[in-house]
Structure formats: C-alpha cells, structure tokens
Coordinates of C-alpha atoms in Angstrom, one line a residue:
X8 CA -42.0 -355.9 -280.1
X9 CA -39.6 -358.6 -279.1
X10 CA -36.1 -358.1 -280.6
X11 CA -33.8 -360.9 -281.7
X12 CA -30.8 -361.6 -279.6
X13 CA -27.5 -363.4 -279.8
X14 CA -24.6 -364.4 -277.5
X15 CA -22.2 -361.9 -276.1
X16 CA -19.1 -364.0 -276.8
X17 CA -17.9 -367.5 -277.8
X18 CA -18.2 -370.5 -275.4
X19 CA -16.1 -373.6 -275.8
X20 CA -17.5 -377.1 -274.9
X21 CA -15.6 -380.4 -275.3
X22 CA -16.4 -384.0 -274.8
X23 CA -17.5 -387.3 -276.2
X24 CA -20.5 -387.8 -278.5
X25 CA -23.1 -390.1 -276.8
X26 CA -23.5 -392.5 -279.7
X27 CA -20.2 -392.3 -281.6
X28 CA -17.8 -391.9 -278.6
X29 CA -15.9 -389.4 -280.7
X30 CA -14.4 -386.3 -278.9
X31 CA -15.5 -383.0 -280.3
X32 CA -14.7 -379.4 -279.6
X33 CA -17.6 -377.1 -280.1
X34 CA -17.7 -373.3 -280.0
X35 CA -21.1 -371.6 -279.6
X36 CA -20.9 -367.9 -280.5
X37 CA -22.6 -364.8 -281.8
X38 CA -24.2 -364.5 -285.2
X39 CA -25.8 -361.6 -287.1
X40 CA -29.5 -360.9 -287.0
X41 CA -31.7 -363.2 -289.1
X42 CA -28.9 -365.9 -289.2
X43 CA -30.8 -368.4 -287.1
X44 CA -28.8 -371.3 -285.8
X45 CA -26.1 -372.6 -288.1
X46 CA -23.7 -375.5 -287.4
X47 CA -20.3 -375.2 -289.1
X48 CA -18.1 -378.4 -289.5
X49 CA -14.7 -376.8 -289.1
X50 CA -12.9 -380.1 -289.7
X51 CA -14.3 -380.4 -293.2
X52 CA -13.1 -377.0 -294.5
X53 CA -14.6 -373.6 -295.3
X54 CA -18.3 -373.4 -296.1
X55 CA -19.2 -376.9 -294.7
X56 CA -22.2 -375.9 -292.8
X57 CA -25.8 -377.0 -292.0
X58 CA -28.7 -374.7 -291.0
X59 CA -30.8 -376.0 -288.1
X60 CA -33.9 -376.5 -290.2
X61 CA -36.4 -379.4 -290.4
X62 CA -35.7 -379.8 -294.1
X63 CA -32.1 -380.8 -293.3
X64 CA -33.0 -383.6 -290.9
X65 CA -31.4 -386.9 -292.1
X66 CA -31.7 -389.3 -289.2
X67 CA -33.8 -389.5 -286.0
X68 CA -32.6 -392.9 -284.6
X69 CA -32.1 -392.1 -280.8
X70 CA -31.1 -388.5 -281.6
X71 CA -31.6 -385.9 -284.2
X72 CA -29.1 -385.5 -287.1
X73 CA -29.1 -382.7 -289.7
X74 CA -27.1 -382.8 -293.0
X75 CA -26.1 -380.7 -296.0
X76 CA -24.1 -382.6 -298.5
X77 CA -21.0 -384.0 -296.8
X78 CA -21.6 -382.0 -293.6
X79 CA -23.6 -383.7 -290.9
X80 CA -24.1 -383.0 -287.2
X81 CA -25.8 -385.4 -284.8
X82 CA -27.4 -385.2 -281.4
X83 CA -28.2 -381.5 -281.9
X84 CA -31.4 -381.5 -279.7
X85 CA -29.8 -380.5 -276.4
X86 CA -27.9 -377.4 -277.6
X87 CA -30.9 -376.3 -279.8
X88 CA -33.2 -376.7 -276.7
X89 CA -30.8 -374.7 -274.5
X90 CA -30.6 -371.8 -277.0
X91 CA -34.4 -371.8 -277.5
X92 CA -35.0 -372.0 -273.7
X93 CA -32.6 -369.1 -273.1
X94 CA -34.2 -367.0 -275.9
X95 CA -31.3 -367.0 -278.4
X96 CA -32.3 -366.3 -281.9
X97 CA -29.0 -366.4 -283.7
X98 CA -25.8 -368.4 -283.1
X99 CA -23.0 -370.1 -285.0
X100 CA -22.0 -373.5 -283.7
X101 CA -18.5 -374.5 -284.8
X102 CA -17.8 -378.2 -284.3
X103 CA -14.8 -380.3 -285.3
X104 CA -16.5 -383.7 -285.4
X105 CA -19.8 -385.3 -286.4
X106 CA -21.5 -385.4 -283.0
X107 CA -22.3 -382.8 -280.4
X108 CA -20.7 -383.7 -277.0
X109 CA -23.2 -385.2 -274.6
X110 CA -21.6 -383.5 -271.5
X111 CA -23.8 -384.3 -268.5
X112 CA -26.8 -385.5 -270.6
X113 CA -28.8 -382.3 -270.2
X114 CA -28.5 -378.7 -271.3
X115 CA -27.1 -377.6 -267.9
X116 CA -23.5 -377.1 -269.1
X117 CA -24.7 -374.6 -271.7
X118 CA -26.9 -372.8 -269.2
X119 CA -24.1 -372.6 -266.6
X120 CA -21.7 -371.1 -269.1
X121 CA -24.0 -368.7 -271.0
X122 CA -27.0 -367.7 -268.9
X123 CA -25.3 -365.4 -266.3
X124 CA -23.5 -363.3 -269.1
X125 CA -26.8 -362.2 -270.6
X126 CA -27.4 -361.6 -274.3
X127 CA -26.8 -359.1 -277.1
X128 CA -30.0 -357.5 -278.4
X129 CA -30.2 -357.0 -282.2
X130 CA -32.0 -354.5 -284.4
X131 CA -34.5 -356.9 -285.9
X132 CA -37.8 -358.3 -284.7
X133 CA -37.9 -361.9 -283.5
X134 CA -39.2 -364.5 -285.9
X135 CA -42.3 -366.1 -284.5
X136 CA -43.8 -369.2 -286.2
X137 CA -47.6 -368.8 -286.0
X138 CA -50.2 -371.3 -287.3
X139 CA -53.4 -370.6 -289.0
X140 CA -54.8 -374.1 -288.3
X141 CA -54.1 -377.1 -286.0
X142 CA -51.5 -379.6 -287.0
X143 CA -51.6 -383.1 -285.6
X144 CA -49.1 -385.9 -286.4
X145 CA -49.7 -389.5 -285.2
X146 CA -47.8 -392.7 -285.1
X147 CA -50.4 -395.3 -284.5
X148 CA -47.9 -398.1 -284.1
X149 CA -46.1 -396.3 -281.3
X150 CA -49.1 -394.6 -279.9
X151 CA -47.3 -391.2 -280.4
X152 CA -48.9 -387.9 -281.1
X153 CA -47.8 -384.3 -281.4
X154 CA -50.5 -381.7 -281.7
X155 CA -49.7 -378.0 -282.4
X156 CA -52.5 -375.5 -282.2
X157 CA -52.7 -371.7 -282.9
X158 CA -52.2 -369.6 -279.7
X159 CA -51.3 -366.1 -278.6
X160 CA -48.5 -367.4 -276.3
X161 CA -46.4 -370.5 -276.4
X162 CA -47.0 -373.6 -274.2
X163 CA -45.6 -377.1 -274.3
X164 CA -47.2 -380.1 -272.6
X165 CA -45.8 -383.6 -272.7
X166 CA -46.8 -387.0 -271.3
X167 CA -44.5 -390.0 -271.2
X168 CA -45.6 -393.6 -270.7
X169 CA -43.2 -396.5 -271.2
X170 CA -45.4 -399.0 -269.4
X171 CA -42.8 -398.8 -266.6
X172 CA -43.4 -399.6 -263.0
X173 CA -40.5 -397.3 -262.0
X174 CA -41.4 -394.3 -264.1
X175 CA -45.2 -394.6 -264.2
X176 CA -46.9 -392.0 -266.3
X177 CA -45.1 -388.6 -266.1
X178 CA -46.0 -385.2 -267.4
X179 CA -44.1 -381.9 -267.8
X180 CA -44.8 -378.5 -269.2
X181 CA -43.1 -375.3 -270.4
X182 CA -44.7 -371.9 -270.7
X183 CA -44.1 -368.3 -269.7
X184 CA -44.4 -369.2 -266.0
X185 CA -41.7 -371.9 -266.1
X186 CA -38.0 -370.9 -265.9
X187 CA -36.4 -373.1 -268.5
X188 CA -32.8 -372.8 -267.2
X189 CA -33.8 -374.0 -263.7
X190 CA -36.7 -376.3 -264.4
X191 CA -36.2 -377.9 -267.8
X192 CA -32.7 -377.5 -269.1
X193 CA -31.0 -379.2 -266.2
X194 CA -32.9 -382.5 -266.7
X195 CA -30.8 -385.4 -268.0
X196 CA -31.3 -388.2 -270.5
X197 CA -32.3 -391.6 -269.3
X198 CA -32.0 -395.3 -270.4
X199 CA -33.4 -398.6 -269.2
X200 CA -30.9 -401.0 -267.6
X201 CA -32.0 -403.8 -269.9
X202 CA -31.4 -401.7 -273.0
X203 CA -27.7 -400.9 -272.3
X204 CA -26.2 -404.2 -273.4
X205 CA -28.2 -404.1 -276.7
X206 CA -27.1 -400.5 -277.4
X207 CA -23.5 -401.3 -276.8
X208 CA -23.7 -404.4 -279.0
X209 CA -25.2 -402.4 -281.8
X210 CA -22.5 -399.7 -281.8
X211 CA -24.6 -397.1 -280.0
X212 CA -23.9 -395.1 -276.8
X213 CA -20.1 -395.5 -277.2
X214 CA -19.7 -392.2 -275.3
X215 CA -22.2 -393.2 -272.5
X216 CA -21.2 -393.3 -268.9
X217 CA -22.7 -393.1 -265.5
X218 CA -22.3 -389.4 -265.3
X219 CA -24.6 -388.5 -268.2
X220 CA -27.6 -390.7 -268.0
X221 CA -30.2 -391.8 -265.5
X222 CA -30.4 -395.6 -265.5
X223 CA -33.9 -397.2 -264.8
X224 CA -33.9 -400.7 -263.5
X225 CA -37.3 -401.9 -264.7
X226 CA -36.9 -405.7 -264.4
X227 CA -35.3 -407.6 -261.5
X228 CA -31.5 -407.9 -261.9
X229 CA -28.9 -409.9 -260.0
X230 CA -25.9 -408.5 -258.2
X231 CA -23.7 -410.0 -260.9
X232 CA -25.5 -408.0 -263.5
X233 CA -25.0 -404.8 -261.6
X234 CA -21.4 -405.6 -261.0
X235 CA -21.0 -406.2 -264.7
X236 CA -22.4 -402.7 -265.3
X237 CA -19.9 -401.2 -262.9
X238 CA -17.1 -402.9 -264.8
X239 CA -18.5 -401.8 -268.1
X240 CA -18.4 -398.1 -267.1
X241 CA -15.2 -398.7 -265.0
X242 CA -16.7 -397.1 -261.8
X243 CA -17.0 -398.3 -258.1
X244 CA -19.7 -400.7 -257.3
X245 CA -23.2 -399.6 -258.2
X246 CA -26.5 -400.5 -256.5
X247 CA -30.2 -400.6 -257.4
X248 CA -32.0 -398.1 -255.2
X249 CA -35.4 -398.8 -253.7
X250 CA -37.1 -396.5 -256.1
X251 CA -35.8 -398.5 -259.1
X252 CA -33.0 -396.2 -260.3
X253 CA -29.4 -397.2 -260.4
X254 CA -27.3 -395.5 -257.8
X255 CA -25.1 -393.6 -260.3
X256 CA -27.2 -390.3 -260.0
X257 CA -29.6 -388.5 -257.8
X258 CA -32.8 -387.3 -259.5
X259 CA -33.0 -383.5 -259.8
X260 CA -36.9 -383.8 -260.0
X261 CA -39.2 -386.7 -259.4
X262 CA -40.4 -386.4 -263.0
X263 CA -36.9 -385.6 -264.4
X264 CA -37.4 -388.1 -267.3
X265 CA -40.5 -386.4 -268.5
X266 CA -38.8 -383.0 -268.2
X267 CA -35.9 -384.3 -270.3
X268 CA -38.3 -385.5 -273.0
X269 CA -39.7 -382.0 -273.0
X270 CA -36.2 -380.6 -273.3
X271 CA -35.8 -382.8 -276.4
X272 CA -39.1 -381.7 -277.8
X273 CA -38.2 -378.1 -277.5
X274 CA -34.9 -378.6 -279.2
X275 CA -36.4 -380.7 -282.1
X276 CA -39.2 -378.1 -282.7
X277 CA -36.7 -375.3 -283.0
X278 CA -36.0 -376.8 -286.4
X279 CA -39.1 -375.0 -287.6
X280 CA -36.8 -372.0 -288.0
X281 CA -37.9 -369.8 -285.2
X282 CA -39.8 -369.5 -281.9
X283 CA -43.2 -371.3 -282.0
X284 CA -46.1 -369.2 -280.9
X285 CA -48.4 -372.1 -280.4
X286 CA -49.9 -374.7 -278.0
X287 CA -47.9 -377.9 -278.3
X288 CA -49.2 -381.1 -276.8
X289 CA -47.3 -384.3 -277.1
X290 CA -47.6 -387.9 -275.9
X291 CA -45.0 -390.7 -276.2
X292 CA -43.1 -388.3 -278.4
X293 CA -39.6 -389.0 -279.9
X294 CA -37.2 -387.5 -282.4
X295 CA -38.9 -389.1 -285.4
X296 CA -42.4 -387.6 -284.8
X297 CA -41.0 -384.4 -283.4
X298 CA -39.2 -383.5 -286.6
X299 CA -41.8 -384.8 -289.1

C-alpha cells in the first residue's frame, strides 16, 4: 500500500508572475494527511484559501486559475505539476499575491529546493483516482483531444503540433520508467516570437523575460525586430539561431516544448483531487481542455 506523503519543511519562492508582473512570496510547506493541496492567500486575511480542485477552476486563458470567493490564484500548473511529479500528496501553499511566480518557466526551482530533502510519510493510504470507463474530451475547432482510460498504472502521452517548421510534431511521455524531476520538471515554457508583441499589447506576460521562456522564431524577422526584442527585455543583443530559436536559452532537450506541455498537463490533471491511475493520451492539449 502506497502511503501519503508531505514535505519535511517550508520552502520559500519569490518572483514575478508571468502574466501580471506582480511580485509574490510563496511558501510551500507540510500539511496533514488527506489535506490535498491548498493555496492560502495570506494577503487577504485568515481563511482565504482555495483547494486545488477542478471545481474551483475559474479561468484557463494561457494559464490555470482557481478561485473561491474573493481568493484567486493563477498560473498554478507548474507547482501542481512539481508536487505531483515528486509524489507529494499534501501541501499548504501560502502566497501573498494573485499569481504564482514564474521563476525559470519550469518546475526546476521547486525540484532543486525540495527533491534532495526527501519527504515525510503519513499514516494514510494515497488517494488514487481510478476510472470505470474511458473519458474523452474533444475540441473540434482546435483539434484538441484528451483521452483518459482505465489502467493499472499511470501513463501520460502527449503530442504537440503548432504547424511549425521549427518545432515540427513533438511527443513526450511520463510513466513509472521516466524520472519526472530530471526529464519533465526541468522543461520550460515557450512562446512564438510573433506572439510576444500581441501579448504585451494585451496586458499579458508582464513578468516575462528572456530567462523564463524559450522563444521560437517561426517566421523570417529582421535584425531590427530582434534588436527591438533585446531592448524590450533590456538584455544584450539577441540573435536567431540556425535551428529557429532565439539565442536567449539553450534547449535542455530537443523536444523540450512537448515536455513542457506534458508538465502543464500533469499539473492541470492534479486538479482531479489525487493521483490518476489511468492512461492519459493528449493531442494539442491546453489548459482549457485539460481542466474540463
């Protein structure tokens, strides 16, 4: 029988939210058995908390937001993915602002801080979410599908296809044979070069910079456009590499973008309230269909 586990101590993380640009301090710490994962908005006063459950999802535009009354927390998918991938059943997440810090754009900062300390076992059996029949959700307009089938062990498979000459079609998977902290959790978010101006004009990615996102240059761009990007992020001159990525970061895996989408999927599906014991297959998935 697999027992529940929680963290051994509190861990502090601080940084800007990707979309709001607001700085938040976040403490991830131990919680009693059968608590699950609970966000507590410390800036709003005592009792202002939101359980990480699908019923509390309030927005899925470019990230996942959960709400309970006046208390909302956005961009929760990376920390939920990290806790799931490391096998944490119960945790309190105290945060003093509306958005989880983006940090390096992956779950790596959480893994680096927590993984080596190990975890505290608790005297309660792990909650597994098991299915009696297959569930399939489709978005015909976007060509997205998430299929969840009954299985004796968990497995996740994802395929991404943005009709991109740079990315091509990429796949990634997670199962008992894949070490999440080394192979999934370290993979960063990504954005297309041509999207960045639109996102800024529409009040998104206010906390974005060249340290927390892979930038894909899908269409030909001029040196002036790249120089404008350097000025926008206030960094030394950037270049477009031969493989079609901006020179701000080096890829950790050739399919890092697919692995990051898998990271997101794992985090979003944790909102089911426990650990899925199922076969998950997803194509062109995003936060909206992940949390339906």
